[in-house]
Amino acid sequence: MSAVDISAMIDIFGMEDKALFSSKLNSFIERFDRDIEKIDSAIEANRMEDIVFDAHKLKSASRMVGALALVDLFESIEAAAKENDLENVKKYFDQALGEALER
Amino acid sequence: MKRKSIGELRVMCIDDDPFSIDTLTVALGNIGVTDIKSIDNAKSALEVIGSQSDGTDVILLDIHMPDVDGIEFIQALGANGYQGAVAVVSGAVDVILDMSKVLAIGRGITFLGTIKKPAKASELEALLNKLIVS
């Protein structure tokens, strides 16, 4: 999974709690795996509204665990889908998958 | 309604995303909020608010939600006599956040402010402190 900025989680939760952060990261990974499949299916079916919705949610979740590279990529996916730009949606989606798999 | 401490506040969180609402709930707990009601859709929240007699002090509201979104929720809230306050916690663009504020104030709802997701505990505390008497 992408590198995370622990200071972001400290700010969000108002304290440093390694057990809590570990639990949130595990929840995020489960969430990521599930929603990335939803986006993949939406790309296959060219359902841009669904891509916008799910990319927006994953962007927000990525921010909550300080996965900043993923935040930028899901923001790009969301923007490209709003422009009905499937080519760039696919490009940024592949980058998001690569970013996740790299770690 | 003003309270003497954050621990006395009755807070309702409305967000369709379980990950977001869980994060928000933990952060609220860390700053001393104990009475937290989490609801995953605005339609159900309207039913709860319309039926409860004890009163929610503040609603922390997401904007991007399926079915009834945050903007529609504020519009409906103004019609049902809600006496508490509202704050928006959302990743929506600024123009939408501004619209939520205008809508709330226009409907006589106390608007505490907006926080960009993800909300920081310190931001939540500053927001809720507006409801605390010194």
mmCIF file of N, CA and C in Angstrom, chain A residues 11-15 20 24 27-28 31 34 53 56-57 59-65 82, chain B residues 15-17 19-20 22-23 26-27 30 62 64-66 91-92 117-122:
data_model
loop_
_atom_site.group_PDB
_atom_site.id
_atom_site.type_symbol
_atom_site.label_atom_id
_atom_site.label_comp_id
_atom_site.label_asym_id
_atom_site.label_seq_id
_atom_site.Cartn_x
_atom_site.Cartn_y
_atom_site.Cartn_z
ATOM 1 N N ASP A 11 -3.194 14.376 13.301
ATOM 2 C CA ASP A 11 -4.049 15.567 13.238
ATOM 3 C C ASP A 11 -5.530 15.196 13.253
ATOM 4 N N ILE A 12 -5.872 14.185 12.494
ATOM 5 C CA ILE A 12 -7.285 13.797 12.363
ATOM 6 C C ILE A 12 -7.830 13.246 13.683
ATOM 7 N N PHE A 13 -7.058 12.380 14.311
ATOM 8 C CA PHE A 13 -7.567 11.734 15.523
ATOM 9 C C PHE A 13 -7.225 12.503 16.800
ATOM 10 N N GLY A 14 -6.341 13.466 16.690
ATOM 11 C CA GLY A 14 -6.026 14.288 17.846
ATOM 12 C C GLY A 14 -5.123 13.595 18.846
ATOM 13 N N MET A 15 -4.546 12.499 18.458
ATOM 14 C CA MET A 15 -3.609 11.794 19.339
ATOM 15 C C MET A 15 -2.839 10.749 18.531
ATOM 16 N N LEU A 20 -4.748 2.133 16.933
ATOM 17 C CA LEU A 20 -5.834 2.754 16.172
ATOM 18 C C LEU A 20 -5.412 2.970 14.720
ATOM 19 N N LYS A 24 -7.081 1.427 11.369
ATOM 20 C CA LYS A 24 -7.609 2.264 10.280
ATOM 21 C C LYS A 24 -6.944 1.910 8.952
ATOM 22 N N SER A 27 -8.477 -1.231 7.661
ATOM 23 C CA SER A 27 -9.809 -0.933 7.117
ATOM 24 C C SER A 27 -9.694 -0.256 5.760
ATOM 25 N N PHE A 28 -8.702 0.641 5.666
ATOM 26 C CA PHE A 28 -8.515 1.349 4.396
ATOM 27 C C PHE A 28 -8.126 0.376 3.283
ATOM 28 N N ARG A 31 -11.105 -1.497 2.185
ATOM 29 C CA ARG A 31 -11.954 -0.557 1.446
ATOM 30 C C ARG A 31 -11.385 -0.304 0.051
ATOM 31 N N ARG A 34 -11.925 -3.234 -2.319
ATOM 32 C CA ARG A 34 -13.325 -3.361 -2.738
ATOM 33 C C ARG A 34 -13.703 -2.276 -3.756
ATOM 34 N N PHE A 53 -18.160 9.179 -8.436
ATOM 35 C CA PHE A 53 -18.613 8.944 -7.063
ATOM 36 C C PHE A 53 -17.586 8.121 -6.280
ATOM 37 N N HIS A 56 -14.182 9.843 -5.799
ATOM 38 C CA HIS A 56 -14.297 10.892 -4.766
ATOM 39 C C HIS A 56 -14.209 10.271 -3.368
ATOM 40 N N LYS A 57 -14.910 9.160 -3.176
ATOM 41 C CA LYS A 57 -14.911 8.503 -1.863
ATOM 42 C C LYS A 57 -13.519 7.949 -1.520
ATOM 43 N N LYS A 59 -10.702 9.043 -2.696
ATOM 44 C CA LYS A 59 -9.824 10.210 -2.459
ATOM 45 C C LYS A 59 -9.933 10.638 -0.995
ATOM 46 N N SER A 60 -11.175 10.713 -0.531
ATOM 47 C CA SER A 60 -11.419 11.141 0.846
ATOM 48 C C SER A 60 -10.827 10.144 1.845
ATOM 49 N N ALA A 61 -11.038 8.850 1.585
ATOM 50 C CA ALA A 61 -10.507 7.817 2.484
ATOM 51 C C ALA A 61 -8.974 7.838 2.487
ATOM 52 N N SER A 62 -8.384 8.058 1.309
ATOM 53 C CA SER A 62 -6.910 8.110 1.208
ATOM 54 C C SER A 62 -6.358 9.253 2.047
ATOM 55 N N ARG A 63 -7.090 10.374 2.026
ATOM 56 C CA ARG A 63 -6.663 11.538 2.803
ATOM 57 C C ARG A 63 -6.682 11.219 4.302
ATOM 58 N N MET A 64 -7.661 10.413 4.711
ATOM 59 C CA MET A 64 -7.814 10.110 6.141
ATOM 60 C C MET A 64 -6.674 9.264 6.687
ATOM 61 N N VAL A 65 -5.983 8.526 5.811
ATOM 62 C CA VAL A 65 -4.830 7.747 6.289
ATOM 63 C C VAL A 65 -3.522 8.368 5.812
ATOM 64 N N LYS A 82 -15.274 13.409 -14.783
ATOM 65 C CA LYS A 82 -16.219 14.534 -14.934
ATOM 66 C C LYS A 82 -16.152 15.123 -16.335
ATOM 67 N N ASP B 15 -23.252 10.699 7.237
ATOM 68 C CA ASP B 15 -22.305 10.450 6.144
ATOM 69 C C ASP B 15 -22.574 9.041 5.634
ATOM 70 N N ASP B 16 -22.649 8.892 4.337
ATOM 71 C CA ASP B 16 -22.951 7.562 3.770
ATOM 72 C C ASP B 16 -21.734 6.649 3.779
ATOM 73 N N ASP B 17 -20.564 7.231 4.035
ATOM 74 C CA ASP B 17 -19.334 6.445 3.947
ATOM 75 C C ASP B 17 -18.944 5.913 5.328
ATOM 76 N N PHE B 19 -16.326 4.430 6.403
ATOM 77 C CA PHE B 19 -14.940 4.749 6.765
ATOM 78 C C PHE B 19 -14.850 6.172 7.316
ATOM 79 N N SER B 20 -15.552 7.093 6.654
ATOM 80 C CA SER B 20 -15.546 8.499 7.094
ATOM 81 C C SER B 20 -16.224 8.644 8.448
ATOM 82 N N ASP B 22 -16.749 6.436 10.752
ATOM 83 C CA ASP B 22 -15.992 5.798 11.831
ATOM 84 C C ASP B 22 -14.831 6.703 12.268
ATOM 85 N N THR B 23 -14.156 7.292 11.293
ATOM 86 C CA THR B 23 -13.048 8.194 11.593
ATOM 87 C C THR B 23 -13.530 9.405 12.392
ATOM 88 N N VAL B 26 -14.471 8.464 16.038
ATOM 89 C CA VAL B 26 -13.301 8.273 16.904
ATOM 90 C C VAL B 26 -12.701 9.628 17.281
ATOM 91 N N ALA B 27 -12.585 10.519 16.288
ATOM 92 C CA ALA B 27 -12.016 11.851 16.562
ATOM 93 C C ALA B 27 -12.882 12.612 17.563
ATOM 94 N N ASN B 30 -12.276 11.359 20.952
ATOM 95 C CA ASN B 30 -10.978 11.798 21.475
ATOM 96 C C ASN B 30 -10.999 13.225 22.024
ATOM 97 N N ASP B 62 -22.257 15.516 5.858
ATOM 98 C CA ASP B 62 -21.540 15.370 4.589
ATOM 99 C C ASP B 62 -22.417 15.955 3.475
ATOM 100 N N HIS B 64 -21.775 15.096 -0.283
ATOM 101 C CA HIS B 64 -21.937 14.122 -1.372
ATOM 102 C C HIS B 64 -22.481 12.806 -0.829
ATOM 103 N N MET B 65 -23.789 12.624 -0.959
ATOM 104 C CA MET B 65 -24.427 11.373 -0.530
ATOM 105 C C MET B 65 -25.472 10.994 -1.572
ATOM 106 N N PRO B 66 -25.673 9.682 -1.762
ATOM 107 C CA PRO B 66 -26.704 9.265 -2.718
ATOM 108 C C PRO B 66 -28.104 9.553 -2.163
ATOM 109 N N GLY B 91 -15.767 16.974 1.537
ATOM 110 C CA GLY B 91 -14.702 17.226 0.560
ATOM 111 C C GLY B 91 -15.207 17.997 -0.636
ATOM 112 N N ALA B 92 -16.421 18.522 -0.533
ATOM 113 C CA ALA B 92 -17.016 19.249 -1.661
ATOM 114 C C ALA B 92 -16.227 20.527 -1.958
ATOM 115 N N LYS B 117 -12.970 17.742 4.550
ATOM 116 C CA LYS B 117 -12.536 16.393 4.912
ATOM 117 C C LYS B 117 -11.078 16.197 4.528
ATOM 118 N N PRO B 118 -10.340 15.458 5.298
ATOM 119 C CA PRO B 118 -10.734 14.869 6.576
ATOM 120 C C PRO B 118 -10.655 15.894 7.703
ATOM 121 N N ALA B 119 -11.664 15.901 8.542
ATOM 122 C CA ALA B 119 -11.687 16.846 9.660
ATOM 123 C C ALA B 119 -10.593 16.500 10.664
ATOM 124 N N LYS B 120 -9.868 17.515 11.116
ATOM 125 C CA LYS B 120 -8.880 17.304 12.169
ATOM 126 C C LYS B 120 -9.584 17.452 13.518
ATOM 127 N N ALA B 121 -9.093 16.726 14.503
ATOM 128 C CA ALA B 121 -9.698 16.797 15.839
ATOM 129 C C ALA B 121 -9.724 18.233 16.349
ATOM 130 N N SER B 122 -8.651 18.978 16.082
ATOM 131 C CA SER B 122 -8.586 20.372 16.566
ATOM 132 C C SER B 122 -9.641 21.244 15.886
#
